[in-house]
Every structure is written in C-alpha cells, then in structure tokens.
PDB file of C-alpha atoms in Angstrom:
ATOM      1  CA  MET A   2      -9.292   0.487 -10.061  1.00 39.00           C
ATOM      2  CA  LYS A   3      -6.729   0.369 -11.777  1.00 41.00           C
ATOM      3  CA  SER A   4      -5.185  -4.123 -11.470  1.00 43.00           C
ATOM      4  CA  PHE A   5      -2.215  -3.751  -9.678  1.00 45.00           C
ATOM      5  CA  ALA A   6      -0.898  -6.556 -11.762  1.00 44.00           C
ATOM      6  CA  THR A   7      -1.450  -5.781 -15.607  1.00 42.00           C
ATOM      7  CA  GLY A   8      -2.802  -1.874 -14.902  1.00 48.00           C
ATOM      8  CA  ALA A   9      -6.192  -2.383 -16.701  1.00 45.00           C
ATOM      9  CA  ALA A  10      -8.830  -0.136 -15.361  1.00 47.00           C
ATOM     10  CA  ASP A  11     -11.671  -0.688 -14.299  1.00 50.00           C
ATOM     11  CA  ALA A  12     -15.066   0.727 -13.609  1.00 44.00           C
ATOM     12  CA  THR A  13     -14.499   1.605 -10.145  1.00 69.00           C
ATOM     13  CA  GLU A  14     -11.885   3.730  -9.721  1.00 83.00           C
ATOM     14  CA  ASP A  15     -10.152   3.717  -6.086  1.00 90.00           C
ATOM     15  CA  PRO A  16      -9.337   7.368  -5.947  1.00 94.00           C
ATOM     16  CA  ARG A  17      -5.963   6.782  -4.236  1.00 95.00           C
ATOM     17  CA  GLU A  18      -4.862   5.745  -7.509  1.00 95.00           C
ATOM     18  CA  ALA A  19      -4.647   9.854  -8.567  1.00 95.00           C
ATOM     19  CA  GLN A  20      -2.108  10.274  -6.020  1.00 97.00           C
ATOM     20  CA  LEU A  21       0.749   7.717  -6.762  1.00 97.00           C
ATOM     21  CA  HIS A  22       2.315  10.361  -8.195  1.00 96.00           C
ATOM     22  CA  ASP A  23       2.727  12.304  -4.757  1.00 97.00           C
ATOM     23  CA  GLY A  24       6.083  13.021  -3.543  1.00 97.00           C
ATOM     24  CA  HIS A  25       6.492  11.499  -0.369  1.00 98.00           C
ATOM     25  CA  VAL A  26       5.268   8.045  -2.366  1.00 98.00           C
ATOM     26  CA  LEU A  27       6.563   8.899  -5.983  1.00 98.00           C
ATOM     27  CA  PRO A  28       9.905   7.114  -5.064  1.00 98.00           C
ATOM     28  CA  LEU A  29       8.099   4.337  -3.559  1.00 96.00           C
ATOM     29  CA  MET A  30       6.361   3.756  -6.511  1.00 97.00           C
ATOM     30  CA  ASN A  31       8.778   3.659  -9.257  1.00 97.00           C
ATOM     31  CA  VAL A  32      10.559   0.448  -7.275  1.00 95.00           C
ATOM     32  CA  VAL A  33       7.175  -0.671  -6.917  1.00 94.00           C
ATOM     33  CA  ARG A  34       6.357  -0.102 -11.175  1.00 96.00           C
ATOM     34  CA  ASP A  35       9.996  -1.739 -11.429  1.00 96.00           C
ATOM     35  CA  LEU A  36       9.146  -4.990  -9.574  1.00 93.00           C
ATOM     36  CA  ARG A  37       5.974  -5.555 -11.931  1.00 93.00           C
ATOM     37  CA  ALA A  38       8.035  -5.041 -14.815  1.00 96.00           C
ATOM     38  CA  GLN A  39      10.245  -8.144 -13.765  1.00 95.00           C
ATOM     39  CA  GLY A  40       7.048  -9.757 -13.658  1.00 93.00           C
ATOM     40  CA  LEU A  41       6.455  -9.491  -9.788  1.00 89.00           C
ATOM     41  CA  ILE A  42       2.683  -9.252  -8.280  1.00 84.00           C
ATOM     42  CA  VAL A  43       3.522  -6.260  -5.751  1.00 88.00           C
ATOM     43  CA  PRO A  44       0.184  -3.725  -4.353  1.00 90.00           C
ATOM     44  CA  ASN A  45       0.366  -0.154  -4.976  1.00 94.00           C
ATOM     45  CA  VAL A  46       1.316   1.527  -1.506  1.00 95.00           C
ATOM     46  CA  ASP A  47      -0.996   3.643   0.253  1.00 97.00           C
ATOM     47  CA  PRO A  48      -0.785   7.773  -0.239  1.00 98.00           C
ATOM     48  CA  ASN A  49      -3.111   7.801   3.131  1.00 97.00           C
ATOM     49  CA  ASP A  50       0.261   6.363   4.732  1.00 98.00           C
ATOM     50  CA  GLY A  51       3.539   8.005   5.582  1.00 98.00           C
ATOM     51  CA  GLY A  52       5.265   6.790   2.338  1.00 97.00           C
ATOM     52  CA  MET A  53       8.916   8.784   2.163  1.00 97.00           C
ATOM     53  CA  ASN A  54       8.963  10.299   5.452  1.00 98.00           C
ATOM     54  CA  ALA A  55       6.864   7.067   7.399  1.00 98.00           C
ATOM     55  CA  ARG A  56       9.009   7.115  10.176  1.00 97.00           C
ATOM     56  CA  VAL A  57       7.749   3.254  11.162  1.00 97.00           C
ATOM     57  CA  LEU A  58       8.441   0.418   8.665  1.00 96.00           C
ATOM     58  CA  VAL A  59       5.526  -2.140   8.803  1.00 95.00           C
ATOM     59  CA  LEU A  60       7.152  -5.499   6.484  1.00 93.00           C
ATOM     60  CA  LEU A  61       3.851  -7.973   6.261  1.00 89.00           C
ATOM     61  CA  GLU A  62       4.801 -11.076   4.797  1.00 87.00           C
ATOM     62  CA  THR A  63       2.508 -11.298   1.465  1.00 80.00           C
ATOM     63  CA  PRO A  64       0.039  -9.292  -0.620  1.00 76.00           C
ATOM     64  CA  GLY A  65      -2.931 -11.151   1.246  1.00 75.00           C
ATOM     65  CA  PRO A  66      -6.285 -11.531  -0.956  1.00 77.00           C
ATOM     66  CA  LYS A  67      -7.786  -8.162  -0.342  1.00 74.00           C
ATOM     67  CA  ALA A  68      -4.447  -6.300  -0.813  1.00 73.00           C
ATOM     68  CA  VAL A  69      -4.862  -7.961  -4.118  1.00 77.00           C
ATOM     69  CA  ALA A  70      -8.336  -6.949  -4.698  1.00 84.00           C
ATOM     70  CA  SER A  71      -8.130  -3.505  -3.693  1.00 86.00           C
ATOM     71  CA  GLY A  72      -4.309  -2.982  -5.252  1.00 89.00           C
ATOM     72  CA  PHE A  73      -2.655  -1.669  -2.340  1.00 93.00           C
ATOM     73  CA  VAL A  74      -1.435  -2.555   0.195  1.00 91.00           C
ATOM     74  CA  SER A  75      -3.793  -0.765   3.138  1.00 93.00           C
ATOM     75  CA  ARG A  76      -4.565  -1.073   6.413  1.00 93.00           C
ATOM     76  CA  ASP A  77      -7.617   0.273   5.240  1.00 92.00           C
ATOM     77  CA  ASN A  78      -7.890  -3.094   3.294  1.00 90.00           C
ATOM     78  CA  PRO A  79     -11.545  -5.160   4.246  1.00 90.00           C
ATOM     79  CA  ASP A  80     -10.049  -8.128   6.046  1.00 89.00           C
ATOM     80  CA  PRO A  81      -9.068  -8.936   9.611  1.00 89.00           C
ATOM     81  CA  THR A  82      -5.077  -8.616   8.869  1.00 88.00           C
ATOM     82  CA  ALA A  83      -5.566  -5.021   7.879  1.00 91.00           C
ATOM     83  CA  ARG A  84      -8.063  -3.965  10.703  1.00 93.00           C
ATOM     84  CA  ASN A  85      -5.754  -5.969  13.682  1.00 93.00           C
ATOM     85  CA  LEU A  86      -2.733  -3.891  12.108  1.00 94.00           C
ATOM     86  CA  GLY A  87      -4.765  -0.288  12.565  1.00 95.00           C
ATOM     87  CA  LEU A  88      -6.364  -1.492  15.876  1.00 97.00           C
ATOM     88  CA  VAL A  89      -2.090  -1.812  17.331  1.00 96.00           C
ATOM     89  CA  LEU A  90      -0.942   0.765  14.849  1.00 97.00           C
ATOM     90  CA  ASP A  91      -3.292   3.682  16.489  1.00 97.00           C
ATOM     91  CA  GLU A  92      -3.334   1.971  20.211  1.00 97.00           C
ATOM     92  CA  ALA A  93       0.978   2.956  19.873  1.00 97.00           C
ATOM     93  CA  GLY A  94       0.152   6.122  18.891  1.00 97.00           C
ATOM     94  CA  LEU A  95       1.539   5.856  15.809  1.00 97.00           C
ATOM     95  CA  LEU A  96      -0.052   8.881  13.042  1.00 97.00           C
ATOM     96  CA  ARG A  97      -0.801   7.400   9.484  1.00 97.00           C
ATOM     97  CA  SER A  98       1.720   9.276   8.034  1.00 97.00           C
ATOM     98  CA  ASP A  99       4.186   8.286  10.511  1.00 98.00           C
ATOM     99  CA  VAL A 100       3.817   4.721   9.066  1.00 98.00           C
ATOM    100  CA  VAL A 101       4.238   3.292   5.474  1.00 97.00           C
ATOM    101  CA  ILE A 102       3.565  -0.803   4.810  1.00 95.00           C
ATOM    102  CA  TRP A 103       4.576  -2.808   2.471  1.00 91.00           C
ATOM    103  CA  ASN A 104       5.062  -7.014   1.597  1.00 86.00           C
ATOM    104  CA  VAL A 105       7.987  -8.853   1.538  1.00 80.00           C
ATOM    105  CA  VAL A 106       8.590  -8.711  -1.833  1.00 72.00           C
ATOM    106  CA  ALA A 107      10.477 -12.589  -3.149  1.00 62.00           C
TER     107      ALA A 107
END
C-alpha cells in the first residue's frame, strides 16, 4: 500500500490504489493531491463508494488511526467507527454508490 502522506509504496499494495484514477473519484483525488501538496495529511477516498456520483456526503471529523494505516477513509477500515458507519448506512438503505465519505481537512 502507498502511504497517503508520503506516496511511498510498501509490499502490501491495496487493490483500491489502482482505482484512484477512475472517473467517479478522480476529481476528488485531485483535491486530495492538492491538499497533500500543501502539507496536509489527507486519506484517499474509497473508490468502492460513489465518489462524484454519490447523492450523500458523510463528513467525518478527522482521519482515525485505521484510516491513517489503510490510506483510505472507508467503511471497510477495521475499526468500530467504520463498522458502525457501515451498519447505519445499510440500515438507511444507502448503497455504496449512493455515498462518499470524507474527512474535515484543517
């Protein structure tokens, strides 16, 4: 996986990395790259979610430790917040394609 802060690769490449240039997430990833160029720590958007085609934006406060470790802000991260978020979105009947998850960037 690449470190989202440094861009350095390690031995466990995440398959989502290859999807970060897909049309539905490319404009968001361009914003992410611009923010990183300013020295901000910003995780990748999850290309398994709706990206620019989403009808719901879920805005989280800050990247948690699992987002930092995975390089993605995602309901797939192995932590209670991601698990609970996934449960709530499922209960609301929202498909992954309906949602994009983002963090406040300060």
